[in-house]
mmCIF file of C-alpha atoms and ligand atoms in Angstrom:
data_model
loop_
_atom_site.group_PDB
_atom_site.id
_atom_site.type_symbol
_atom_site.label_atom_id
_atom_site.label_comp_id
_atom_site.label_asym_id
_atom_site.label_seq_id
_atom_site.Cartn_x
_atom_site.Cartn_y
_atom_site.Cartn_z
ATOM 1 C CA MET A 184 98.993 196.007 80.290
ATOM 2 C CA ILE A 185 95.510 194.564 80.677
ATOM 3 C CA VAL A 186 92.264 196.116 81.912
ATOM 4 C CA GLU A 187 89.993 193.404 83.167
ATOM 5 C CA ASP A 188 86.767 193.030 85.136
ATOM 6 C CA MET A 189 87.630 190.581 87.906
ATOM 7 C CA THR A 190 85.277 188.864 90.344
ATOM 8 C CA ILE A 191 85.692 188.886 94.125
ATOM 9 C CA GLN A 192 85.834 185.316 95.471
ATOM 10 C CA LYS A 193 86.649 186.262 99.045
ATOM 11 C CA ASN A 194 87.121 189.470 101.046
ATOM 12 C CA GLU A 195 87.688 189.092 104.766
ATOM 13 C CA CYS A 196 89.394 190.745 107.705
ATOM 14 C CA ILE A 197 92.513 188.785 108.740
ATOM 15 C CA ALA A 198 94.128 191.199 111.224
ATOM 16 C CA LEU A 199 93.762 194.713 112.606
ATOM 17 C CA ASN A 200 92.445 196.873 109.709
ATOM 18 C CA THR A 201 93.864 194.270 107.312
ATOM 19 C CA PHE A 202 91.821 192.480 104.646
ATOM 20 C CA GLU A 203 92.590 189.569 102.357
ATOM 21 C CA MET A 204 90.813 189.647 99.004
ATOM 22 C CA VAL A 205 90.889 186.903 96.372
ATOM 23 C CA ILE A 206 89.790 187.908 92.869
ATOM 24 C CA SER A 207 89.484 185.824 89.727
ATOM 25 C CA GLY A 208 89.893 186.747 86.084
ATOM 26 C CA GLU A 209 90.810 185.474 82.649
ATOM 27 C CA GLU A 210 94.070 187.278 81.929
ATOM 28 C CA ILE A 211 95.824 189.070 84.790
ATOM 29 C CA PRO A 212 96.333 185.939 86.972
ATOM 30 C CA LEU A 213 98.055 184.247 84.041
ATOM 31 C CA HIS A 214 100.521 187.050 83.362
ATOM 32 C CA ILE A 215 101.342 188.731 86.665
ATOM 33 C CA GLN A 216 104.701 188.058 88.348
ATOM 34 C CA SER A 217 105.896 188.221 91.958
ATOM 35 C CA GLY A 218 106.431 191.818 93.082
ATOM 36 C CA GLN A 219 104.236 193.414 90.412
ATOM 37 C CA PHE A 220 101.029 195.197 91.372
ATOM 38 C CA VAL A 221 97.536 195.972 90.096
ATOM 39 C CA HIS A 222 95.535 199.184 90.094
ATOM 40 C CA ILE A 223 91.962 198.780 91.274
ATOM 41 C CA GLN A 224 89.207 201.188 90.392
ATOM 42 C CA ILE A 225 87.529 202.435 93.525
ATOM 43 C CA GLY A 226 83.810 203.099 93.814
ATOM 44 C CA ASP A 227 82.864 202.331 90.202
ATOM 45 C CA GLY A 228 84.026 205.876 89.457
ATOM 46 C CA LYS A 229 81.308 207.312 91.698
ATOM 47 C CA LEU A 230 83.701 208.245 94.506
ATOM 48 C CA ASN A 231 85.804 210.120 91.954
ATOM 49 C CA MET A 232 89.014 208.718 93.392
ATOM 50 C CA LEU A 233 92.214 207.468 91.878
ATOM 51 C CA ARG A 234 92.707 203.797 91.346
ATOM 52 C CA ARG A 235 94.362 202.130 94.324
ATOM 53 C CA PRO A 236 97.663 200.275 93.778
ATOM 54 C CA LEU A 237 97.639 196.911 95.546
ATOM 55 C CA SER A 238 100.492 194.438 95.644
ATOM 56 C CA ILE A 239 100.031 190.750 95.010
ATOM 57 C CA ALA A 240 100.324 188.371 97.958
ATOM 58 C CA ASP A 241 99.689 185.224 95.976
ATOM 59 C CA ILE A 242 99.010 183.981 92.453
ATOM 60 C CA ASN A 243 97.173 180.802 91.501
ATOM 61 C CA ARG A 244 97.361 180.215 87.769
ATOM 62 C CA ILE A 245 95.200 177.073 87.935
ATOM 63 C CA SER A 246 92.218 178.700 89.647
ATOM 64 C CA GLN A 247 93.091 181.958 87.816
ATOM 65 C CA THR A 248 93.021 183.974 91.020
ATOM 66 C CA ILE A 249 95.244 186.524 92.690
ATOM 67 C CA THR A 250 95.287 187.333 96.400
ATOM 68 C CA LEU A 251 95.532 190.952 97.528
ATOM 69 C CA ILE A 252 96.111 192.060 101.101
ATOM 70 C CA TYR A 253 95.288 195.661 101.924
ATOM 71 C CA HIS A 254 95.112 197.911 104.933
ATOM 72 C CA VAL A 255 92.054 200.079 105.470
ATOM 73 C CA THR A 256 93.527 203.559 105.644
ATOM 74 C CA GLY A 257 90.927 205.839 104.042
ATOM 75 C CA ASP A 258 87.625 206.055 102.170
ATOM 76 C CA GLY A 259 88.857 204.049 99.178
ATOM 77 C CA THR A 260 90.097 201.005 101.073
ATOM 78 C CA LYS A 261 87.134 201.291 103.460
ATOM 79 C CA TRP A 262 84.845 200.975 100.439
ATOM 80 C CA LEU A 263 86.850 197.971 99.228
ATOM 81 C CA SER A 264 86.436 196.274 102.612
ATOM 82 C CA THR A 265 82.623 196.377 102.285
ATOM 83 C CA LEU A 266 82.510 194.466 98.999
ATOM 84 C CA THR A 267 81.140 190.936 98.970
ATOM 85 C CA GLU A 268 81.748 187.751 96.988
ATOM 86 C CA GLY A 269 80.621 188.068 93.389
ATOM 87 C CA THR A 270 81.253 191.816 93.107
ATOM 88 C CA ILE A 271 83.043 192.871 89.911
ATOM 89 C CA LEU A 272 86.165 195.042 90.203
ATOM 90 C CA ASN A 273 87.834 196.851 87.322
ATOM 91 C CA VAL A 274 91.533 195.966 87.519
ATOM 92 C CA LEU A 275 94.509 197.356 85.594
ATOM 93 C CA GLY A 276 97.667 195.268 85.502
ATOM 94 C CA PRO A 277 100.163 193.717 85.692
ATOM 95 C CA LEU A 278 102.076 196.915 86.535
ATOM 96 C CA GLY A 279 105.698 197.634 87.454
ATOM 97 C CA ASN A 280 108.737 195.412 87.610
ATOM 98 C CA GLY A 281 108.752 192.511 90.024
ATOM 99 C CA PHE A 282 111.429 190.579 91.899
ATOM 100 C CA GLU A 283 114.419 189.058 90.166
ATOM 101 C CA ILE A 284 114.891 185.512 91.388
ATOM 102 C CA LYS A 285 118.155 184.096 90.163
ATOM 103 C CA HIS A 286 120.788 182.978 92.619
ATOM 104 C CA SER A 287 123.176 180.078 93.005
ATOM 105 C CA GLU A 288 121.570 176.839 94.158
ATOM 106 C CA GLY A 289 121.579 176.546 97.952
ATOM 107 C CA ASN A 290 122.233 180.254 98.631
ATOM 108 C CA GLN A 291 121.118 181.726 101.954
ATOM 109 C CA ILE A 292 118.433 184.345 101.278
ATOM 110 C CA LEU A 293 116.942 186.800 103.778
ATOM 111 C CA VAL A 294 113.376 188.090 103.341
ATOM 112 C CA VAL A 295 112.363 191.056 105.519
ATOM 113 C CA GLY A 296 108.883 192.564 105.622
ATOM 114 C CA GLY A 297 107.184 195.232 107.668
ATOM 115 C CA GLY A 298 103.400 195.675 108.023
ATOM 116 C CA VAL A 299 101.899 196.673 104.694
ATOM 117 C CA GLY A 300 105.112 195.444 103.023
ATOM 118 C CA VAL A 301 104.595 191.815 104.012
ATOM 119 C CA PRO A 302 102.102 190.723 101.281
ATOM 120 C CA PRO A 303 104.332 190.779 98.157
ATOM 121 C CA LEU A 304 106.939 188.731 100.009
ATOM 122 C CA TYR A 305 104.639 185.740 100.409
ATOM 123 C CA HIS A 306 104.513 184.668 96.774
ATOM 124 C CA LEU A 307 108.205 185.529 96.466
ATOM 125 C CA THR A 308 109.053 183.255 99.404
ATOM 126 C CA LYS A 309 106.986 180.423 97.922
ATOM 127 C CA GLN A 310 109.216 180.544 94.865
ATOM 128 C CA LEU A 311 112.494 181.049 96.732
ATOM 129 C CA VAL A 312 112.116 178.033 99.025
ATOM 130 C CA ARG A 313 112.136 175.705 96.022
ATOM 131 C CA HIS A 314 115.829 176.355 95.444
ATOM 132 C CA TYR A 315 117.345 178.315 98.312
ATOM 133 C CA GLN A 316 117.739 178.422 102.093
ATOM 134 C CA VAL A 317 115.326 181.167 103.098
ATOM 135 C CA THR A 318 114.920 182.990 106.416
ATOM 136 C CA VAL A 319 111.934 185.310 106.866
ATOM 137 C CA VAL A 320 111.717 188.166 109.387
ATOM 138 C CA LEU A 321 108.390 189.997 109.627
ATOM 139 C CA GLY A 322 107.676 193.086 111.711
ATOM 140 C CA PHE A 323 104.303 194.441 112.826
ATOM 141 C CA ALA A 324 103.147 197.262 115.083
ATOM 142 C CA THR A 325 101.365 195.030 117.575
ATOM 143 C CA ARG A 326 99.973 191.513 118.112
ATOM 144 C CA GLU A 327 96.570 192.246 116.533
ATOM 145 C CA ALA A 328 98.274 193.433 113.348
ATOM 146 C CA VAL A 329 100.135 190.161 112.710
ATOM 147 C CA PHE A 330 98.990 188.215 109.636
ATOM 148 C CA TYR A 331 100.233 185.329 107.478
ATOM 149 C CA GLU A 332 102.491 184.023 110.257
ATOM 150 C CA ASP A 333 101.317 180.417 109.761
ATOM 151 C CA GLU A 334 101.489 180.726 105.990
ATOM 152 C CA PHE A 335 105.142 181.816 106.107
ATOM 153 C CA ARG A 336 106.020 179.242 108.793
ATOM 154 C CA GLU A 337 104.682 176.482 106.550
ATOM 155 C CA LEU A 338 107.216 177.562 103.946
ATOM 156 C CA THR A 339 110.351 178.223 105.993
ATOM 157 C CA LYS A 340 111.949 179.481 109.229
ATOM 158 C CA THR A 341 110.086 182.655 110.170
ATOM 159 C CA TYR A 342 110.671 185.214 112.923
ATOM 160 C CA ILE A 343 108.130 187.792 114.073
ATOM 161 C CA SER A 344 108.770 191.089 115.823
ATOM 162 C CA THR A 345 106.341 193.683 117.139
ATOM 163 C CA ASP A 346 107.133 197.295 117.915
ATOM 164 C CA ASP A 347 105.387 197.106 121.295
ATOM 165 C CA GLY A 348 106.566 193.607 122.221
ATOM 166 C CA THR A 349 103.046 192.153 122.494
ATOM 167 C CA TYR A 350 104.074 189.255 120.239
ATOM 168 C CA GLY A 351 107.362 187.736 119.126
ATOM 169 C CA HIS A 352 110.553 189.725 119.522
ATOM 170 C CA LYS A 353 110.099 193.232 120.965
ATOM 171 C CA GLY A 354 111.633 195.774 118.628
ATOM 172 C CA PHE A 355 112.458 196.103 114.961
ATOM 173 C CA VAL A 356 113.141 193.580 112.232
ATOM 174 C CA THR A 357 116.744 194.780 112.097
ATOM 175 C CA ASP A 358 117.198 193.707 115.749
ATOM 176 C CA VAL A 359 116.130 190.186 114.793
ATOM 177 C CA VAL A 360 118.372 190.159 111.709
ATOM 178 C CA SER A 361 121.382 191.221 113.784
ATOM 179 C CA GLN A 362 120.842 188.202 116.044
ATOM 180 C CA LEU A 363 120.777 185.700 113.183
ATOM 181 C CA ASP A 364 124.068 183.902 112.909
ATOM 182 C CA LEU A 365 123.824 183.435 109.156
ATOM 183 C CA ASN A 366 125.762 184.591 106.147
ATOM 184 C CA PHE A 367 123.275 185.758 103.490
ATOM 185 C CA GLN A 368 124.127 186.001 99.803
ATOM 186 C CA HIS A 369 121.059 188.093 98.938
ATOM 187 C CA TYR A 370 118.155 189.835 100.635
ATOM 188 C CA TYR A 371 114.683 191.130 99.768
ATOM 189 C CA ALA A 372 112.865 193.775 101.806
ATOM 190 C CA CYS A 373 109.481 195.449 101.587
ATOM 191 C CA GLY A 374 107.938 197.813 104.101
ATOM 192 C CA PRO A 375 107.731 201.401 105.286
ATOM 193 C CA MET A 376 110.572 203.747 104.290
ATOM 194 C CA PRO A 377 112.271 203.852 107.741
ATOM 195 C CA MET A 378 112.432 200.051 107.713
ATOM 196 C CA LEU A 379 113.851 199.964 104.184
ATOM 197 C CA GLN A 380 116.481 202.544 105.155
ATOM 198 C CA ALA A 381 117.482 200.533 108.224
ATOM 199 C CA VAL A 382 117.668 197.238 106.323
ATOM 200 C CA GLN A 383 119.598 198.808 103.433
ATOM 201 C CA GLU A 384 122.151 200.181 105.900
ATOM 202 C CA GLN A 385 122.377 196.948 107.876
ATOM 203 C CA MET A 386 122.870 194.825 104.740
ATOM 204 C CA ILE A 387 125.178 197.307 102.999
ATOM 205 C CA ASP A 388 127.649 194.580 101.977
ATOM 206 C CA THR A 389 125.005 192.205 100.618
ATOM 207 C CA PRO A 390 123.194 192.514 97.271
ATOM 208 C CA GLY A 391 119.505 193.085 97.779
ATOM 209 C CA GLN A 392 116.202 194.154 96.273
ATOM 210 C CA LEU A 393 113.809 196.627 97.864
ATOM 211 C CA SER A 394 110.113 196.783 97.080
ATOM 212 C CA PHE A 395 108.503 200.151 97.725
ATOM 213 C CA GLU A 396 104.974 200.484 99.011
ATOM 214 C CA GLU A 397 105.006 204.123 97.953
ATOM 215 C CA ARG A 398 101.743 205.961 97.527
ATOM 216 C CA MET A 399 101.070 206.314 93.821
ATOM 217 C CA GLY A 400 98.999 208.478 91.529
ATOM 218 C CA CYS A 401 98.696 207.391 87.922
ATOM 219 C CA GLY A 402 100.632 204.130 88.381
ATOM 220 C CA ILE A 403 101.918 204.228 84.795
ATOM 221 C CA GLY A 404 104.797 206.708 84.892
ATOM 222 C CA ALA A 405 102.952 209.900 83.916
ATOM 223 C CA CYS A 406 102.513 212.013 87.061
ATOM 224 C CA PHE A 407 105.852 211.907 88.989
ATOM 225 C CA ALA A 408 103.994 211.330 92.273
ATOM 226 C CA CYS A 409 106.232 208.428 93.201
ATOM 227 C CA VAL A 410 109.818 209.482 92.476
ATOM 228 C CA CYS A 411 112.755 208.286 94.593
ATOM 229 C CA GLU A 412 116.346 209.558 94.457
ATOM 230 C CA ALA A 413 118.633 207.182 92.562
ATOM 231 C CA LYS A 414 122.204 206.754 91.349
ATOM 232 C CA ASN A 415 121.367 206.971 87.637
ATOM 233 C CA ASP A 416 121.727 209.727 85.023
ATOM 234 C CA ASN A 417 118.303 211.184 85.825
ATOM 235 C CA GLY A 418 119.003 211.205 89.551
ATOM 236 C CA TYR A 419 115.667 209.553 90.241
ATOM 237 C CA VAL A 420 113.487 206.559 89.510
ATOM 238 C CA LYS A 421 109.718 206.290 89.343
ATOM 239 C CA ILE A 422 108.538 203.653 91.765
ATOM 240 C CA CYS A 423 105.493 202.748 89.665
ATOM 241 C CA GLN A 424 107.396 202.306 86.422
ATOM 242 C CA ASP A 425 110.995 201.453 87.315
ATOM 243 C CA GLY A 426 109.915 199.604 90.496
ATOM 244 C CA PRO A 427 108.194 198.818 92.715
ATOM 245 C CA VAL A 428 111.161 196.451 93.088
ATOM 246 C CA LEU A 429 114.564 198.113 92.746
ATOM 247 C CA GLN A 430 118.112 196.998 93.415
ATOM 248 C CA ALA A 431 119.133 198.282 96.851
ATOM 249 C CA SER A 432 122.390 199.580 95.372
ATOM 250 C CA GLU A 433 120.469 201.794 92.889
ATOM 251 C CA VAL A 434 118.460 203.968 95.255
ATOM 252 C CA ILE A 435 119.321 206.670 97.778
ATOM 253 C CA LEU A 436 116.924 206.521 100.719
HETATM 254 FE FE1 FES B 728 102.477 208.519 88.437
HETATM 255 FE FE2 FES B 728 104.447 206.965 89.332
HETATM 256 S S1 FES B 728 102.444 207.124 90.085
HETATM 257 S S2 FES B 728 104.554 208.499 87.826
#
């Protein structure tokens, strides 16, 4: 695990209450993997808040940058959204276990994301399309909340749904998935818990990996703020330490 001062290269609003931040550094961009996350210190310690866990939307090892997408939901992320290019952020990472990407050549893979769960799927999809047939289904609350549609479409076939029907398919991602006439060998999903539950149930016969955007405390396995019921000897897993990516067959949602 590395603690590094990283420099903001870009921090801009890309959708409703949604910001894209690119930060550069010497170490973390070289070591982080798809599905892992970083913990960002908020307010230089002055706000006396916990670090914020943010998932990685993209990694560029040449420019030594990582891209974070975050939703402004409280004082901490509001503070983050005010920061400008050149600001130094204290970053802890890489944290957690990322996605496993090993399938048979040519397999059909489904990628499903909902709202705040969409970002970690972007870098994953970039890697998957090199070897597999990938279909992406992304769900958002409303039209103004949609982001990264073009970025995903440049990679592969992408479907969008909105809860209120103001853009794309009206309804849930599972409605779109049920209309796809495809036989998937594996799936990946990241999003709010109700979405993960619905996708897990819908894809019950297909191996899959779920990434949890669970609210975290310490981020390093010490506080038990992030536990999820699981089919192991302990009866639970810690999202921050055992996840955030877990096999769908391991967890009880
Ligand atoms: Fe503390 Fe997971 S956030 S144990």
